[in-house]
PDB file of C-alpha atoms in Angstrom:
ATOM      1  CA  MET A  24      -3.109  16.997  -8.837  1.00 47.00           C
ATOM      2  CA  PRO A  25      -2.757  19.630  -7.023  1.00 37.00           C
ATOM      3  CA  GLU A  26      -5.945  19.178  -5.416  1.00 38.00           C
ATOM      4  CA  TYR A  27      -5.114  15.119  -5.096  1.00 38.00           C
ATOM      5  CA  ALA A  28      -2.717  16.204  -2.147  1.00 39.00           C
ATOM      6  CA  ALA A  29      -4.427  18.661  -0.806  1.00 37.00           C
ATOM      7  CA  ALA A  30      -6.687  16.300   0.559  1.00 38.00           C
ATOM      8  CA  GLN A  31      -4.568  14.263   1.569  1.00 40.00           C
ATOM      9  CA  ALA A  32      -3.635  15.994   4.132  1.00 36.00           C
ATOM     10  CA  ALA A  33      -6.935  18.228   5.671  1.00 35.00           C
ATOM     11  CA  GLY A  34      -8.571  14.900   5.417  1.00 35.00           C
ATOM     12  CA  GLU A  35      -6.221  11.617   6.460  1.00 36.00           C
ATOM     13  CA  GLY A  36      -4.178  12.901   9.045  1.00 37.00           C
ATOM     14  CA  SER A  37      -5.841  10.656  11.675  1.00 37.00           C
ATOM     15  CA  LYS A  38      -6.349   7.732   9.846  1.00 41.00           C
ATOM     16  CA  GLN A  39      -7.893   4.864  12.916  1.00 46.00           C
ATOM     17  CA  ASP A  40      -9.657   7.432  14.800  1.00 53.00           C
ATOM     18  CA  VAL A  41     -11.523  10.001  11.949  1.00 77.00           C
ATOM     19  CA  LEU A  42     -12.209   9.225   8.368  1.00 93.00           C
ATOM     20  CA  SER A  43     -11.530  10.929   5.800  1.00 94.00           C
ATOM     21  CA  ASP A  44     -13.070  14.068   3.532  1.00 96.00           C
ATOM     22  CA  ASN A  45     -13.393  11.620   1.103  1.00 96.00           C
ATOM     23  CA  TRP A  46     -14.437   9.368   2.397  1.00 97.00           C
ATOM     24  CA  ARG A  47     -17.077  11.532   3.953  1.00 96.00           C
ATOM     25  CA  ARG A  48     -18.145  12.804  -0.046  1.00 97.00           C
ATOM     26  CA  LEU A  49     -17.934   9.212  -0.954  1.00 97.00           C
ATOM     27  CA  GLU A  50     -19.736   6.911   2.149  1.00 97.00           C
ATOM     28  CA  PRO A  51     -23.647   7.635   0.263  1.00 97.00           C
ATOM     29  CA  PHE A  52     -22.005   6.744  -3.152  1.00 98.00           C
ATOM     30  CA  ILE A  53     -20.331   3.689  -2.108  1.00 97.00           C
ATOM     31  CA  ARG A  54     -23.611   2.269   0.224  1.00 97.00           C
ATOM     32  CA  SER A  55     -25.490   2.925  -3.512  1.00 97.00           C
ATOM     33  CA  LEU A  56     -23.835   0.737  -4.820  1.00 97.00           C
ATOM     34  CA  PRO A  57     -24.761  -2.870  -5.904  1.00 95.00           C
ATOM     35  CA  ALA A  58     -23.886  -6.093  -3.907  1.00 92.00           C
ATOM     36  CA  LYS A  59     -22.034  -7.618  -6.715  1.00 93.00           C
ATOM     37  CA  GLU A  60     -19.425 -11.191  -7.049  1.00 95.00           C
ATOM     38  CA  ARG A  61     -17.527  -8.787  -8.692  1.00 96.00           C
ATOM     39  CA  TYR A  62     -17.386  -4.820  -9.334  1.00 98.00           C
ATOM     40  CA  ASP A  63     -16.783  -3.962 -13.408  1.00 97.00           C
ATOM     41  CA  LYS A  64     -13.995  -0.758 -14.219  1.00 97.00           C
ATOM     42  CA  ALA A  65     -17.352   0.985 -15.050  1.00 97.00           C
ATOM     43  CA  ASP A  66     -18.900   0.518 -11.649  1.00 98.00           C
ATOM     44  CA  LEU A  67     -16.086   2.077  -9.615  1.00 98.00           C
ATOM     45  CA  LEU A  68     -14.121   3.989 -12.744  1.00 98.00           C
ATOM     46  CA  VAL A  69     -16.522   6.575 -12.268  1.00 98.00           C
ATOM     47  CA  PRO A  70     -16.655  10.197 -12.203  1.00 97.00           C
ATOM     48  CA  GLN A  71     -17.516  10.550  -8.305  1.00 97.00           C
ATOM     49  CA  THR A  72     -14.405   8.350  -6.911  1.00 98.00           C
ATOM     50  CA  LEU A  73     -12.063  10.495  -9.774  1.00 98.00           C
ATOM     51  CA  LEU A  74      -9.621  12.641  -7.079  1.00 97.00           C
ATOM     52  CA  SER A  75      -7.730  13.695 -10.246  1.00 95.00           C
ATOM     53  CA  GLN A  76      -6.512  13.690 -13.860  1.00 93.00           C
ATOM     54  CA  VAL A  77      -3.100  15.298 -15.344  1.00 86.00           C
ATOM     55  CA  GLY A  78      -2.536  13.558 -18.990  1.00 86.00           C
ATOM     56  CA  SER A  79      -3.798  10.070 -19.413  1.00 91.00           C
ATOM     57  CA  VAL A  80      -3.026   9.271 -15.522  1.00 95.00           C
ATOM     58  CA  GLU A  81      -5.846   9.359 -13.805  1.00 97.00           C
ATOM     59  CA  ILE A  82      -6.043   8.763  -9.011  1.00 97.00           C
ATOM     60  CA  TYR A  83      -9.628   7.307  -7.697  1.00 98.00           C
ATOM     61  CA  TYR A  84     -10.466   7.004  -4.243  1.00 98.00           C
ATOM     62  CA  ALA A  85     -10.402   3.561  -2.820  1.00 97.00           C
ATOM     63  CA  PRO A  86     -11.393   3.051   0.919  1.00 97.00           C
ATOM     64  CA  HIS A  87      -9.055   0.659   2.167  1.00 92.00           C
ATOM     65  CA  HIS A  88      -6.114   3.603   2.563  1.00 91.00           C
ATOM     66  CA  GLU A  89      -8.353   5.041   5.442  1.00 95.00           C
ATOM     67  CA  TYR A  90      -7.277   2.384   8.163  1.00 94.00           C
ATOM     68  CA  VAL A  91      -3.556   2.774   9.690  1.00 93.00           C
ATOM     69  CA  ASN A  92      -2.029   0.049  12.588  1.00 94.00           C
ATOM     70  CA  ARG A  93      -0.516   2.120  14.041  1.00 91.00           C
ATOM     71  CA  ALA A  94       0.995  -0.624  16.529  1.00 93.00           C
ATOM     72  CA  ALA A  95       2.560  -2.440  13.137  1.00 96.00           C
ATOM     73  CA  ARG A  96       6.628  -3.524  14.025  1.00 96.00           C
ATOM     74  CA  ILE A  97       7.262  -4.197  10.023  1.00 97.00           C
ATOM     75  CA  VAL A  98       5.482  -1.857   7.256  1.00 98.00           C
ATOM     76  CA  ILE A  99       5.164  -3.233   3.213  1.00 98.00           C
ATOM     77  CA  VAL A 100       5.779   0.035   1.250  1.00 98.00           C
ATOM     78  CA  GLY A 101       4.222  -0.269  -2.724  1.00 96.00           C
ATOM     79  CA  LEU A 102       3.827   1.715  -5.505  1.00 96.00           C
ATOM     80  CA  THR A 103      -0.229   2.020  -6.242  1.00 96.00           C
ATOM     81  CA  PRO A 104      -3.230  -0.409  -5.395  1.00 95.00           C
ATOM     82  CA  GLY A 105      -4.019  -1.653  -8.965  1.00 94.00           C
ATOM     83  CA  TRP A 106      -7.318  -2.900 -10.353  1.00 96.00           C
ATOM     84  CA  GLN A 107      -7.762  -6.147  -8.418  1.00 94.00           C
ATOM     85  CA  GLN A 108      -7.109  -4.296  -5.043  1.00 95.00           C
ATOM     86  CA  MET A 109      -9.701  -1.533  -5.787  1.00 97.00           C
ATOM     87  CA  GLU A 110     -12.017  -3.429  -6.908  1.00 98.00           C
ATOM     88  CA  LEU A 111     -12.043  -5.871  -3.168  1.00 97.00           C
ATOM     89  CA  ALA A 112     -11.342  -2.711  -0.886  1.00 97.00           C
ATOM     90  CA  TYR A 113     -15.066  -1.579  -2.355  1.00 98.00           C
ATOM     91  CA  ARG A 114     -16.343  -5.444  -2.516  1.00 97.00           C
ATOM     92  CA  THR A 115     -14.974  -6.002   1.309  1.00 97.00           C
ATOM     93  CA  VAL A 116     -16.450  -2.417   2.374  1.00 97.00           C
ATOM     94  CA  GLY A 117     -19.626  -2.632   0.983  1.00 97.00           C
ATOM     95  CA  ARG A 118     -20.241  -6.378   2.274  1.00 96.00           C
ATOM     96  CA  ALA A 119     -19.341  -4.579   6.469  1.00 97.00           C
ATOM     97  CA  LEU A 120     -21.108  -2.632   6.151  1.00 97.00           C
ATOM     98  CA  ASN A 121     -24.054  -4.197   4.720  1.00 96.00           C
ATOM     99  CA  GLN A 122     -23.673  -6.530   7.991  1.00 96.00           C
ATOM    100  CA  GLY A 123     -23.708  -3.852   9.491  1.00 97.00           C
ATOM    101  CA  LEU A 124     -20.179  -2.551  10.587  1.00 97.00           C
ATOM    102  CA  SER A 125     -18.775   0.151  11.219  1.00 97.00           C
ATOM    103  CA  ALA A 126     -17.467   2.998   8.908  1.00 97.00           C
ATOM    104  CA  GLU A 127     -14.431   2.664   9.878  1.00 96.00           C
ATOM    105  CA  ALA A 128     -14.420  -1.084  10.824  1.00 96.00           C
ATOM    106  CA  ALA A 129     -15.525  -1.485   7.445  1.00 97.00           C
ATOM    107  CA  CYS A 130     -12.936   0.733   6.080  1.00 97.00           C
ATOM    108  CA  ARG A 131     -10.248  -1.301   8.123  1.00 96.00           C
ATOM    109  CA  GLU A 132     -11.158  -4.729   6.429  1.00 96.00           C
ATOM    110  CA  ALA A 133     -11.356  -3.621   3.691  1.00 96.00           C
ATOM    111  CA  LYS A 134      -7.486  -2.921   3.936  1.00 96.00           C
ATOM    112  CA  LEU A 135      -6.773  -6.126   5.946  1.00 95.00           C
ATOM    113  CA  THR A 136      -8.371  -7.988   2.719  1.00 95.00           C
ATOM    114  CA  ALA A 137      -7.426  -6.002   0.014  1.00 94.00           C
ATOM    115  CA  ARG A 138      -3.263  -5.134   0.719  1.00 94.00           C
ATOM    116  CA  PHE A 139      -1.799  -7.360  -1.934  1.00 93.00           C
ATOM    117  CA  ALA A 140      -4.200  -9.081  -2.859  1.00 90.00           C
ATOM    118  CA  GLY A 141      -3.279 -11.937  -5.306  1.00 89.00           C
ATOM    119  CA  SER A 142      -0.824 -13.640  -6.537  1.00 91.00           C
ATOM    120  CA  MET A 143       1.557 -11.048  -5.412  1.00 92.00           C
ATOM    121  CA  ARG A 144       0.916 -11.914  -1.942  1.00 95.00           C
ATOM    122  CA  THR A 145       1.530 -14.312  -2.291  1.00 95.00           C
ATOM    123  CA  ASN A 146       4.828 -13.882  -4.062  1.00 96.00           C
ATOM    124  CA  LEU A 147       5.608 -11.835  -1.401  1.00 96.00           C
ATOM    125  CA  ILE A 148       5.228 -14.239   1.443  1.00 97.00           C
ATOM    126  CA  GLY A 149       7.477 -16.726  -0.500  1.00 97.00           C
ATOM    127  CA  MET A 150      10.636 -14.231  -0.463  1.00 97.00           C
ATOM    128  CA  LEU A 151       9.487 -12.864   3.116  1.00 97.00           C
ATOM    129  CA  ASP A 152       9.913 -16.675   4.639  1.00 97.00           C
ATOM    130  CA  ALA A 153      13.484 -17.109   2.351  1.00 97.00           C
ATOM    131  CA  LEU A 154      14.956 -14.097   5.179  1.00 97.00           C
ATOM    132  CA  ALA A 155      12.923 -15.885   7.966  1.00 95.00           C
ATOM    133  CA  ILE A 156      11.198 -12.687   9.297  1.00 95.00           C
ATOM    134  CA  ALA A 157       8.470 -13.948  10.891  1.00 93.00           C
ATOM    135  CA  ALA A 158      10.972 -16.343  13.399  1.00 92.00           C
ATOM    136  CA  ARG A 159      12.757 -12.999  14.673  1.00 93.00           C
ATOM    137  CA  PHE A 160       9.125 -11.422  15.052  1.00 94.00           C
ATOM    138  CA  GLY A 161       8.400 -14.871  16.834  1.00 94.00           C
ATOM    139  CA  VAL A 162       5.484 -15.731  14.378  1.00 95.00           C
ATOM    140  CA  PRO A 163       5.087 -18.809  12.782  1.00 95.00           C
ATOM    141  CA  ASP A 164       5.744 -17.423   9.369  1.00 96.00           C
ATOM    142  CA  ALA A 165       4.720 -14.603   7.250  1.00 96.00           C
ATOM    143  CA  ALA A 166       1.271 -16.003   5.680  1.00 96.00           C
ATOM    144  CA  ALA A 167       0.336 -15.694   9.857  1.00 96.00           C
ATOM    145  CA  LEU A 168       1.369 -12.062   9.264  1.00 96.00           C
ATOM    146  CA  PHE A 169      -0.945 -11.440   7.213  1.00 95.00           C
ATOM    147  CA  ASP A 170      -3.458 -13.099   9.324  1.00 93.00           C
ATOM    148  CA  ARG A 171      -3.572 -14.226  12.551  1.00 92.00           C
ATOM    149  CA  ASP A 172      -0.647 -11.885  13.490  1.00 95.00           C
ATOM    150  CA  ARG A 173      -1.808  -8.853  11.947  1.00 94.00           C
ATOM    151  CA  THR A 174      -1.133  -6.525  14.679  1.00 94.00           C
ATOM    152  CA  LEU A 175       2.522  -6.654  13.397  1.00 96.00           C
ATOM    153  CA  LEU A 176       1.999  -5.897  10.029  1.00 97.00           C
ATOM    154  CA  HIS A 177       1.426  -2.311   7.736  1.00 97.00           C
ATOM    155  CA  THR A 178       1.269  -1.780   4.343  1.00 97.00           C
ATOM    156  CA  ALA A 179       1.826   1.546   2.699  1.00 96.00           C
ATOM    157  CA  ALA A 180       2.097   3.069  -0.895  1.00 96.00           C
ATOM    158  CA  VAL A 181       4.223   5.584  -2.327  1.00 96.00           C
ATOM    159  CA  LEU A 182       0.533   6.705  -3.861  1.00 96.00           C
ATOM    160  CA  PRO A 183      -1.161   4.972  -1.640  1.00 94.00           C
ATOM    161  CA  GLN A 184      -4.715   6.034  -4.016  1.00 96.00           C
ATOM    162  CA  PRO A 185      -5.184   3.390  -6.636  1.00 97.00           C
ATOM    163  CA  VAL A 186      -2.807   5.219  -9.628  1.00 97.00           C
ATOM    164  CA  PHE A 187      -4.078   4.370 -13.837  1.00 97.00           C
ATOM    165  CA  ALA A 188      -1.644   5.867 -16.804  1.00 96.00           C
ATOM    166  CA  ALA A 189      -4.217   5.417 -20.193  1.00 93.00           C
ATOM    167  CA  GLY A 190      -6.133   2.814 -18.355  1.00 93.00           C
ATOM    168  CA  ALA A 191      -4.058   0.532 -16.455  1.00 95.00           C
ATOM    169  CA  ASN A 192      -2.325   0.080 -13.695  1.00 95.00           C
ATOM    170  CA  TYR A 193       0.239   2.657 -13.340  1.00 95.00           C
ATOM    171  CA  THR A 194       4.134   0.357 -12.454  1.00 92.00           C
ATOM    172  CA  GLY A 195       6.291   3.926 -12.119  1.00 92.00           C
ATOM    173  CA  HIS A 196       7.320   4.273 -15.544  1.00 89.00           C
ATOM    174  CA  ARG A 197       4.446   5.712 -18.025  1.00 89.00           C
ATOM    175  CA  PRO A 198       5.075   8.123 -17.161  1.00 93.00           C
ATOM    176  CA  PRO A 199       8.047   7.365 -14.873  1.00 93.00           C
ATOM    177  CA  LEU A 200       8.339   8.535 -11.511  1.00 93.00           C
ATOM    178  CA  LEU A 201      11.246  11.226 -11.510  1.00 92.00           C
ATOM    179  CA  PRO A 202      12.536  14.065  -9.540  1.00 92.00           C
ATOM    180  CA  GLY A 203      10.206  17.369  -9.822  1.00 90.00           C
ATOM    181  CA  THR A 204       7.045  15.643 -11.347  1.00 91.00           C
ATOM    182  CA  VAL A 205       4.325  16.107  -9.521  1.00 91.00           C
ATOM    183  CA  LEU A 206       3.390  12.712  -9.002  1.00 93.00           C
ATOM    184  CA  HIS A 207       7.223  12.051  -7.475  1.00 94.00           C
ATOM    185  CA  ASP A 208       6.450  14.942  -4.984  1.00 94.00           C
ATOM    186  CA  LEU A 209       3.074  13.146  -3.849  1.00 94.00           C
ATOM    187  CA  ALA A 210       4.370  10.330  -3.724  1.00 96.00           C
ATOM    188  CA  VAL A 211       7.444  11.794  -0.953  1.00 96.00           C
ATOM    189  CA  GLU A 212       4.600  14.295   0.842  1.00 95.00           C
ATOM    190  CA  SER A 213       2.386  11.320   0.765  1.00 94.00           C
ATOM    191  CA  LEU A 214       4.942   8.052   2.215  1.00 96.00           C
ATOM    192  CA  ARG A 215       6.389  11.120   4.404  1.00 95.00           C
ATOM    193  CA  ALA A 216       2.574  11.908   6.218  1.00 94.00           C
ATOM    194  CA  GLU A 217       2.526   8.388   6.547  1.00 94.00           C
ATOM    195  CA  LEU A 218       5.348   7.183   7.899  1.00 94.00           C
ATOM    196  CA  ALA A 219       6.476   9.566  10.232  1.00 91.00           C
ATOM    197  CA  ALA A 220       4.851   7.245  12.784  1.00 87.00           C
ATOM    198  CA  PHE A 221       7.430   4.141  12.418  1.00 91.00           C
ATOM    199  CA  GLY A 222      10.394   5.238  12.962  1.00 81.00           C
ATOM    200  CA  SER A 223      12.112   2.405  14.532  1.00 88.00           C
ATOM    201  CA  ALA A 224       9.978  -0.247  12.492  1.00 95.00           C
ATOM    202  CA  LEU A 225      11.486  -2.505   9.616  1.00 97.00           C
ATOM    203  CA  VAL A 226      10.664  -0.990   6.404  1.00 97.00           C
ATOM    204  CA  ILE A 227      10.180  -3.150   3.480  1.00 98.00           C
ATOM    205  CA  PRO A 228      10.180  -0.962   0.109  1.00 98.00           C
ATOM    206  CA  LEU A 229       8.812  -3.578  -3.361  1.00 97.00           C
ATOM    207  CA  GLY A 230      11.148  -2.563  -6.187  1.00 95.00           C
ATOM    208  CA  ARG A 231      13.822   0.109  -7.791  1.00 95.00           C
ATOM    209  CA  THR A 232      10.798   2.982  -7.927  1.00 95.00           C
ATOM    210  CA  VAL A 233       9.896   2.601  -4.080  1.00 97.00           C
ATOM    211  CA  GLU A 234      13.452   2.017  -2.919  1.00 97.00           C
ATOM    212  CA  GLN A 235      14.127   5.719  -4.612  1.00 96.00           C
ATOM    213  CA  ILE A 236      11.143   7.244  -2.345  1.00 96.00           C
ATOM    214  CA  CYS A 237      12.241   5.640   0.810  1.00 97.00           C
ATOM    215  CA  ARG A 238      16.195   6.832   0.278  1.00 96.00           C
ATOM    216  CA  ARG A 239      14.453  10.013  -0.485  1.00 95.00           C
ATOM    217  CA  LEU A 240      12.467   9.871   3.526  1.00 96.00           C
ATOM    218  CA  ALA A 241      15.291   7.968   4.129  1.00 95.00           C
ATOM    219  CA  ASP A 242      18.512  10.867   3.854  1.00 95.00           C
ATOM    220  CA  ASP A 243      15.691  13.473   5.679  1.00 94.00           C
ATOM    221  CA  GLY A 244      15.521  11.520   8.729  1.00 94.00           C
ATOM    222  CA  VAL A 245      12.216  10.277   8.350  1.00 94.00           C
ATOM    223  CA  ILE A 246      12.843   6.451   8.236  1.00 94.00           C
ATOM    224  CA  ARG A 247      16.186   5.336   9.551  1.00 94.00           C
ATOM    225  CA  GLU A 248      18.266   3.924   7.032  1.00 94.00           C
ATOM    226  CA  GLU A 249      19.476   0.635   8.904  1.00 95.00           C
ATOM    227  CA  ARG A 250      16.388  -0.603   9.413  1.00 95.00           C
ATOM    228  CA  CYS A 251      15.345  -0.254   5.964  1.00 97.00           C
ATOM    229  CA  LEU A 252      15.793  -3.560   3.184  1.00 98.00           C
ATOM    230  CA  TRP A 253      16.855  -2.415   0.355  1.00 97.00           C
ATOM    231  CA  GLY A 254      17.071  -4.522  -3.315  1.00 97.00           C
ATOM    232  CA  PHE A 255      13.411  -6.162  -2.042  1.00 97.00           C
ATOM    233  CA  PRO A 256      12.102  -6.852  -4.959  1.00 96.00           C
ATOM    234  CA  HIS A 257       8.696  -6.424  -6.328  1.00 94.00           C
ATOM    235  CA  PRO A 258       6.395  -9.122  -5.739  1.00 93.00           C
ATOM    236  CA  SER A 259       4.356  -8.559  -9.027  1.00 89.00           C
ATOM    237  CA  GLY A 260       4.266 -11.813 -11.533  1.00 86.00           C
ATOM    238  CA  ALA A 261       4.803  -8.974 -14.097  1.00 85.00           C
ATOM    239  CA  ASN A 262       9.068  -8.712 -12.374  1.00 87.00           C
ATOM    240  CA  GLY A 263      10.366 -11.462 -14.044  1.00 88.00           C
ATOM    241  CA  HIS A 264      13.745 -10.087 -12.610  1.00 92.00           C
ATOM    242  CA  ARG A 265      12.245 -10.565  -9.346  1.00 95.00           C
ATOM    243  CA  HIS A 266      14.485 -14.010  -8.413  1.00 94.00           C
ATOM    244  CA  ARG A 267      17.529 -13.310  -9.194  1.00 96.00           C
ATOM    245  CA  GLN A 268      17.425  -9.453  -7.766  1.00 96.00           C
ATOM    246  CA  PHE A 269      16.540 -11.404  -4.470  1.00 96.00           C
ATOM    247  CA  ASP A 270      19.197 -13.548  -4.413  1.00 96.00           C
ATOM    248  CA  GLU A 271      21.322 -10.604  -5.776  1.00 97.00           C
ATOM    249  CA  ALA A 272      20.135  -8.794  -2.454  1.00 97.00           C
ATOM    250  CA  LYS A 273      19.405 -11.437  -0.052  1.00 97.00           C
ATOM    251  CA  ALA A 274      23.330 -11.477   1.645  1.00 97.00           C
ATOM    252  CA  GLY A 275      22.523  -7.590   2.428  1.00 96.00           C
ATOM    253  CA  MET A 276      18.962  -8.201   3.566  1.00 97.00           C
ATOM    254  CA  SER A 277      19.753 -10.455   6.218  1.00 96.00           C
ATOM    255  CA  ARG A 278      23.161  -8.518   7.964  1.00 95.00           C
ATOM    256  CA  VAL A 279      20.036  -6.171   8.178  1.00 95.00           C
ATOM    257  CA  LEU A 280      17.929  -8.609  10.278  1.00 95.00           C
ATOM    258  CA  ASP A 281      21.034  -9.951  11.971  1.00 93.00           C
ATOM    259  CA  ALA A 282      21.193  -6.271  13.305  1.00 91.00           C
ATOM    260  CA  LEU A 283      18.282  -5.626  14.284  1.00 87.00           C
ATOM    261  CA  ASP A 284      18.497  -8.953  16.750  1.00 70.00           C
ATOM    262  CA  ARG A 285      21.463  -6.862  18.204  1.00 61.00           C
TER     263      ARG A 285
END
């Protein structure tokens, strides 16, 4: 893990302008991937893309983390990209490169396409609409934040590169993301660096594990506690309690949003 943290700090400080050392190292591999309707794990979870491993936990590189929308007024923070997002990011960046886009533009397309892709994005949009967030930022609905009005939105993750535990998407529980662990320290420092540019943005942590990291950053003054939607559930379909969690937190989140208008 330490070598991964060092690579993040050294190579990804200005993602919109300078691509990371990881990208430069892996660009030949990415360009060599055959065009496919869908990649298998055997195509992408390979030694070339493995950034770090401790026991059963593996961290792999995915190109969509190269892009940061520093103009965003809303930042949604997830846990870590899963396999679906990783595969889609590679497929999108490869297609964009083959169409003649620059590496920077290709990584941007990968980010915009892969972020919270699938049913998770649908569930997320539904909860955002239930809070009427879009209207507060002058857009018709939350879906527009991922399309026409995407300049308003940045998406981040406490563990920005895909993490797998025993070959499965990491959920934050096995092993637990607890203070004093390597993964926890990595999450805090990585998100601290990414959110430092978004001090006045509305921050939406998805789920309790992510909220724990964001509260640490709020305590440290990196983000503003009164501009965070605490209690927002993780939108994964695997979170069977998300509707109840949302209902319980809705009043508090609405008060935060009401304060933004004053």
